Short mmCIF file of C-alpha atoms in Angstrom, two decimals:
data_model
loop_
_atom_site.label_atom_id
_atom_site.label_comp_id
_atom_site.label_asym_id
_atom_site.label_seq_id
_atom_site.Cartn_x
_atom_site.Cartn_y
_atom_site.Cartn_z
CA MET A 1 29.60 -21.92 32.68
CA GLU A 2 28.16 -19.49 35.37
CA LEU A 3 28.88 -15.64 34.78
CA THR A 4 31.17 -13.92 37.35
CA ALA A 5 29.79 -10.90 39.42
CA ALA A 6 31.93 -8.61 37.23
CA GLN A 7 30.73 -10.21 34.01
CA ARG A 8 27.12 -9.58 35.25
CA GLN A 9 27.90 -5.99 36.00
CA GLN A 10 29.45 -5.41 32.70
CA ILE A 11 26.28 -6.84 30.90
CA LEU A 12 24.14 -4.66 33.04
CA HIS A 13 26.21 -1.64 32.00
CA LEU A 14 26.17 -2.57 28.40
CA ALA A 15 22.27 -2.97 28.56
CA LYS A 16 21.86 0.76 29.14
CA ASP A 17 23.21 1.27 25.48
CA ILE A 18 21.29 -1.43 23.71
CA PRO A 19 18.13 0.45 22.92
CA THR A 20 20.36 3.07 21.24
CA LEU A 21 22.48 0.63 19.34
CA TRP A 22 19.39 -1.54 18.51
CA HIS A 23 17.45 1.33 16.89
CA ALA A 24 20.56 2.71 14.96
CA SER A 25 20.28 2.84 11.32
CA SER A 26 23.94 1.38 11.06
CA THR A 27 22.99 -1.72 13.02
CA THR A 28 22.26 -4.61 10.66
CA ASN A 29 20.06 -7.45 11.12
CA GLN A 30 22.82 -9.95 11.77
CA GLU A 31 24.33 -7.71 14.40
CA ARG A 32 21.01 -7.42 16.33
CA LYS A 33 20.93 -11.34 16.28
CA GLU A 34 24.26 -11.45 17.83
CA ILE A 35 23.14 -8.83 20.45
CA LEU A 36 20.24 -11.21 21.31
CA GLY A 37 22.72 -14.07 21.73
CA LEU A 38 24.85 -12.01 24.11
CA LEU A 39 21.79 -11.18 26.00
CA VAL A 40 19.38 -14.13 26.09
CA LYS A 41 20.46 -17.60 27.37
CA GLN A 42 17.37 -19.48 26.61
CA VAL A 43 13.68 -19.07 25.23
CA ALA A 44 10.90 -21.38 26.17
CA ILE A 45 7.66 -20.97 24.30
CA THR A 46 4.24 -22.68 25.31
CA PRO A 47 1.07 -22.28 23.52
CA ILE A 48 -2.03 -21.49 25.51
CA ASP A 49 -5.62 -22.21 24.49
CA ALA A 50 -7.74 -20.98 27.54
CA PRO A 51 -9.15 -18.70 28.48
CA GLU A 52 -7.89 -17.23 25.11
CA ARG A 53 -5.45 -18.13 22.42
CA SER A 54 -2.01 -17.01 23.32
CA THR A 55 1.60 -17.94 23.64
CA ARG A 56 3.81 -17.68 26.82
CA ILE A 57 7.21 -16.65 26.06
CA GLN A 58 9.51 -17.29 28.96
CA ILE A 59 13.05 -15.65 28.65
CA LEU A 60 15.99 -16.55 30.48
CA TRP A 61 18.74 -13.70 30.29
CA HIS A 62 22.45 -14.41 31.03
CA THR A 63 22.05 -12.42 33.98
CA GLY A 64 19.97 -15.08 35.40
CA VAL A 65 16.84 -12.92 35.30
CA THR A 66 13.77 -14.50 33.72
CA SER A 67 11.08 -12.62 31.95
CA ILE A 68 7.53 -13.78 31.14
CA LEU A 69 5.72 -12.48 28.23
CA TYR A 70 2.09 -13.20 26.56
CA ALA A 71 1.27 -12.69 23.00
CA LEU A 72 -2.23 -13.35 21.73
CA ARG A 73 -2.58 -15.84 18.82
CA PRO A 74 -5.08 -15.46 15.87
CA THR A 75 -7.88 -17.73 15.71
CA THR A 76 -8.23 -20.19 12.79
CA GLY A 77 -9.25 -18.05 9.76
CA GLN A 78 -7.89 -14.85 11.40
CA ARG A 79 -4.45 -15.48 10.26
CA PHE A 80 -3.26 -13.05 7.34
CA GLN A 81 -6.86 -11.85 7.25
CA THR A 82 -7.06 -8.44 5.08
CA PRO A 83 -8.31 -5.77 7.68
CA ASN A 84 -11.96 -4.57 7.25
CA GLU A 85 -10.86 -1.11 7.11
CA VAL A 86 -8.26 -1.74 4.18
CA ILE A 87 -11.27 -3.56 2.22
CA GLN A 88 -13.65 -0.64 2.88
CA LEU A 89 -10.95 1.84 1.62
CA ILE A 90 -10.15 0.16 -1.40
CA GLU A 91 -13.78 0.20 -2.43
CA GLU A 92 -14.02 3.64 -2.02
CA LEU A 93 -10.62 4.47 -3.85
CA ALA A 94 -11.39 1.86 -6.66
CA PRO A 95 -13.45 3.98 -8.96
CA GLY A 96 -11.03 6.27 -11.25
CA ARG A 97 -7.64 5.19 -9.55
CA THR A 98 -5.11 2.63 -10.67
CA ASP A 99 -4.10 -0.02 -8.31
CA THR A 100 -0.74 1.31 -8.07
CA GLU A 101 -2.41 4.73 -6.84
CA ILE A 102 -4.68 2.79 -4.23
CA ALA A 103 -1.65 1.21 -2.90
CA LEU A 104 0.33 4.32 -2.54
CA GLU A 105 -2.74 6.15 -0.56
CA LEU A 106 -2.88 3.07 1.70
CA ASN A 107 0.77 2.93 2.56
CA GLN A 108 0.75 6.87 3.16
CA ARG A 109 -2.04 6.31 5.56
CA GLY A 110 0.40 3.72 7.40
CA LEU A 111 -1.92 0.93 6.75
CA VAL A 112 -0.69 -2.56 6.02
CA SER A 113 -1.73 -5.99 4.57
CA GLY A 114 -2.88 -9.01 6.49
CA THR A 115 0.64 -10.01 6.46
CA GLY A 116 1.98 -6.77 7.75
CA ARG A 117 3.55 -5.59 4.80
CA ALA A 118 3.10 -2.62 2.54
CA PHE A 119 0.70 -2.55 -0.36
CA THR A 120 1.75 -3.18 -4.08
CA LYS A 121 -0.08 -2.85 -7.18
CA LYS A 122 -0.30 -6.86 -7.09
CA SER A 123 -1.59 -7.02 -3.65
CA ILE A 124 -4.27 -4.42 -4.42
CA ALA A 125 -5.40 -6.35 -7.57
CA TRP A 126 -5.56 -9.61 -5.60
CA ILE A 127 -7.69 -8.09 -2.77
CA ARG A 128 -10.08 -6.65 -5.41
CA TRP A 129 -10.41 -10.22 -7.04
CA LYS A 130 -11.01 -11.77 -3.56
CA PHE A 131 -13.57 -9.71 -2.37
CA GLY A 132 -15.26 -8.75 -5.66
CA ILE A 133 -14.41 -4.85 -5.69
CA GLU A 134 -14.99 -4.04 -9.38
CA LYS A 135 -13.55 -0.94 -11.21
CA PRO A 136 -16.71 0.66 -12.84
CA LEU A 137 -14.92 2.39 -15.64
CA SER A 138 -12.98 -0.64 -16.76
CA ASP A 139 -16.62 -1.98 -17.66
CA PRO A 140 -16.89 -2.32 -21.71
CA ILE A 141 -20.37 -1.11 -21.54
CA VAL A 142 -19.61 2.10 -19.51
CA ALA A 143 -16.44 2.68 -21.75
CA LYS A 144 -18.81 2.23 -24.86
CA SER A 145 -21.11 4.92 -23.81
CA GLY A 146 -18.42 7.68 -23.76
CA VAL A 147 -19.32 9.54 -20.56
CA SER A 148 -19.13 7.91 -17.21
CA PRO A 149 -21.74 8.60 -14.23
CA GLU A 150 -18.58 10.61 -12.57
CA GLY A 151 -18.61 12.71 -15.94
CA TYR A 152 -15.33 11.63 -17.27
CA TYR A 153 -15.13 11.48 -20.93
CA SER A 154 -13.56 8.66 -23.18
CA THR A 155 -11.16 9.62 -26.12
CA SER A 156 -13.66 9.32 -28.79
CA ALA A 157 -16.34 11.09 -26.57
CA LEU A 158 -14.12 14.12 -25.96
CA ALA A 159 -12.84 14.23 -29.53
CA SER A 160 -16.51 14.19 -30.77
CA LEU A 161 -17.44 16.95 -28.29
CA LEU A 162 -14.75 19.10 -29.34
CA GLY A 163 -14.89 18.34 -33.13
CA VAL A 164 -11.26 17.21 -33.34
CA GLY A 165 -9.64 13.81 -34.00
CA ILE A 166 -8.52 11.43 -31.44
CA HIS A 167 -4.80 11.80 -32.07
CA THR A 168 -5.39 15.76 -31.00
CA ILE A 169 -6.89 14.20 -27.69
CA TYR A 170 -3.72 12.20 -27.59
CA TYR A 171 -1.35 14.99 -28.07
CA TRP A 172 -3.03 17.12 -25.36
CA ARG A 173 -2.84 14.13 -22.91
CA ASP A 174 0.72 13.65 -23.49
CA LYS A 175 1.58 17.40 -23.21
CA GLY A 176 -0.32 17.46 -19.83
CA ILE A 177 -2.91 19.95 -21.31
CA ILE A 178 -5.59 17.74 -20.12
CA GLN A 179 -5.60 15.14 -17.28
CA ALA A 180 -6.40 11.59 -18.12
CA PHE A 181 -6.14 8.18 -16.31
CA GLN A 182 -6.52 4.46 -16.65
CA GLU A 183 -7.97 2.18 -13.81
CA THR A 184 -5.91 -0.69 -15.19
CA GLU A 185 -2.99 -1.16 -17.75
CA ARG A 186 -5.39 -2.32 -20.37
CA SER A 187 -8.46 -0.45 -19.44
CA PRO A 188 -9.64 2.69 -21.46
CA TRP A 189 -8.35 6.20 -21.03
CA TRP A 190 -10.58 8.66 -19.16
CA TYR A 191 -10.44 12.43 -19.37
CA ILE A 192 -11.12 14.74 -16.42
CA VAL A 193 -13.21 17.37 -18.11
CA THR A 194 -14.62 20.53 -16.16
CA PRO A 195 -16.03 23.88 -17.77
CA GLU A 196 -12.63 25.44 -17.33
CA VAL A 197 -10.94 22.60 -19.29
CA LEU A 198 -13.41 22.84 -22.12
CA ASP A 199 -12.78 26.57 -22.40
CA THR A 200 -8.82 26.07 -22.54
CA LEU A 201 -9.36 23.42 -25.38
CA ARG A 202 -11.67 25.25 -27.51
CA GLU A 203 -9.51 28.34 -27.20
CA LYS A 204 -6.70 26.02 -28.44
CA ILE A 205 -8.92 24.85 -31.08
CA CYS A 206 -9.83 28.45 -32.31
CA ARG A 207 -5.97 29.61 -32.46
CA VAL A 208 -5.12 26.72 -35.01
CA PRO A 209 -4.53 28.64 -37.98
CA VAL A 210 -6.77 27.75 -41.11
CA LYS A 211 -4.86 26.46 -44.24
CA PRO A 212 -6.12 28.42 -47.35
CA LYS A 213 -7.32 26.20 -50.08
#
């Protein structure tokens, strides 16, 4: 059924408000599909391999106008590939950060995964496994040494340094008196110790009353 001149004019008039309607937060995805159905009569997609891999998209609008667009297609092996920028950044952020914290940092920078999605704890763990990005502080040998190359202390090492029990260290950690982190859910706790932190903790130890014998 061919559109009348009046109907074409109505469609052209409505088209002026479509961008606003399309981007409105109140417009649902189903409504956007209905909008496309009202505007687009037919779509023809043709793959092209030369001179470069692309897709020719021919759109026939209900007004009778035809639009032709071209979109590049990824070559074999490039589809869903994790961007190099993301891999390098994860390598930089891995030491001393959880996968959740790494995902949050990447999302805040506006980066996306190879599938175009936001990062999660599981996606970061998968990327680290695929590209062999280790978490140094999760190494049992490093954890056993008590002090990491970055200057972080394990629970037992910090307790030994201050001459207190490990439960005192746990108490300070839970109260937020000293900052601590885990690289993974099952890895050891590491404590961020600076000279100022040590002074604060030693003052707390000195203020603890000594029980008379």
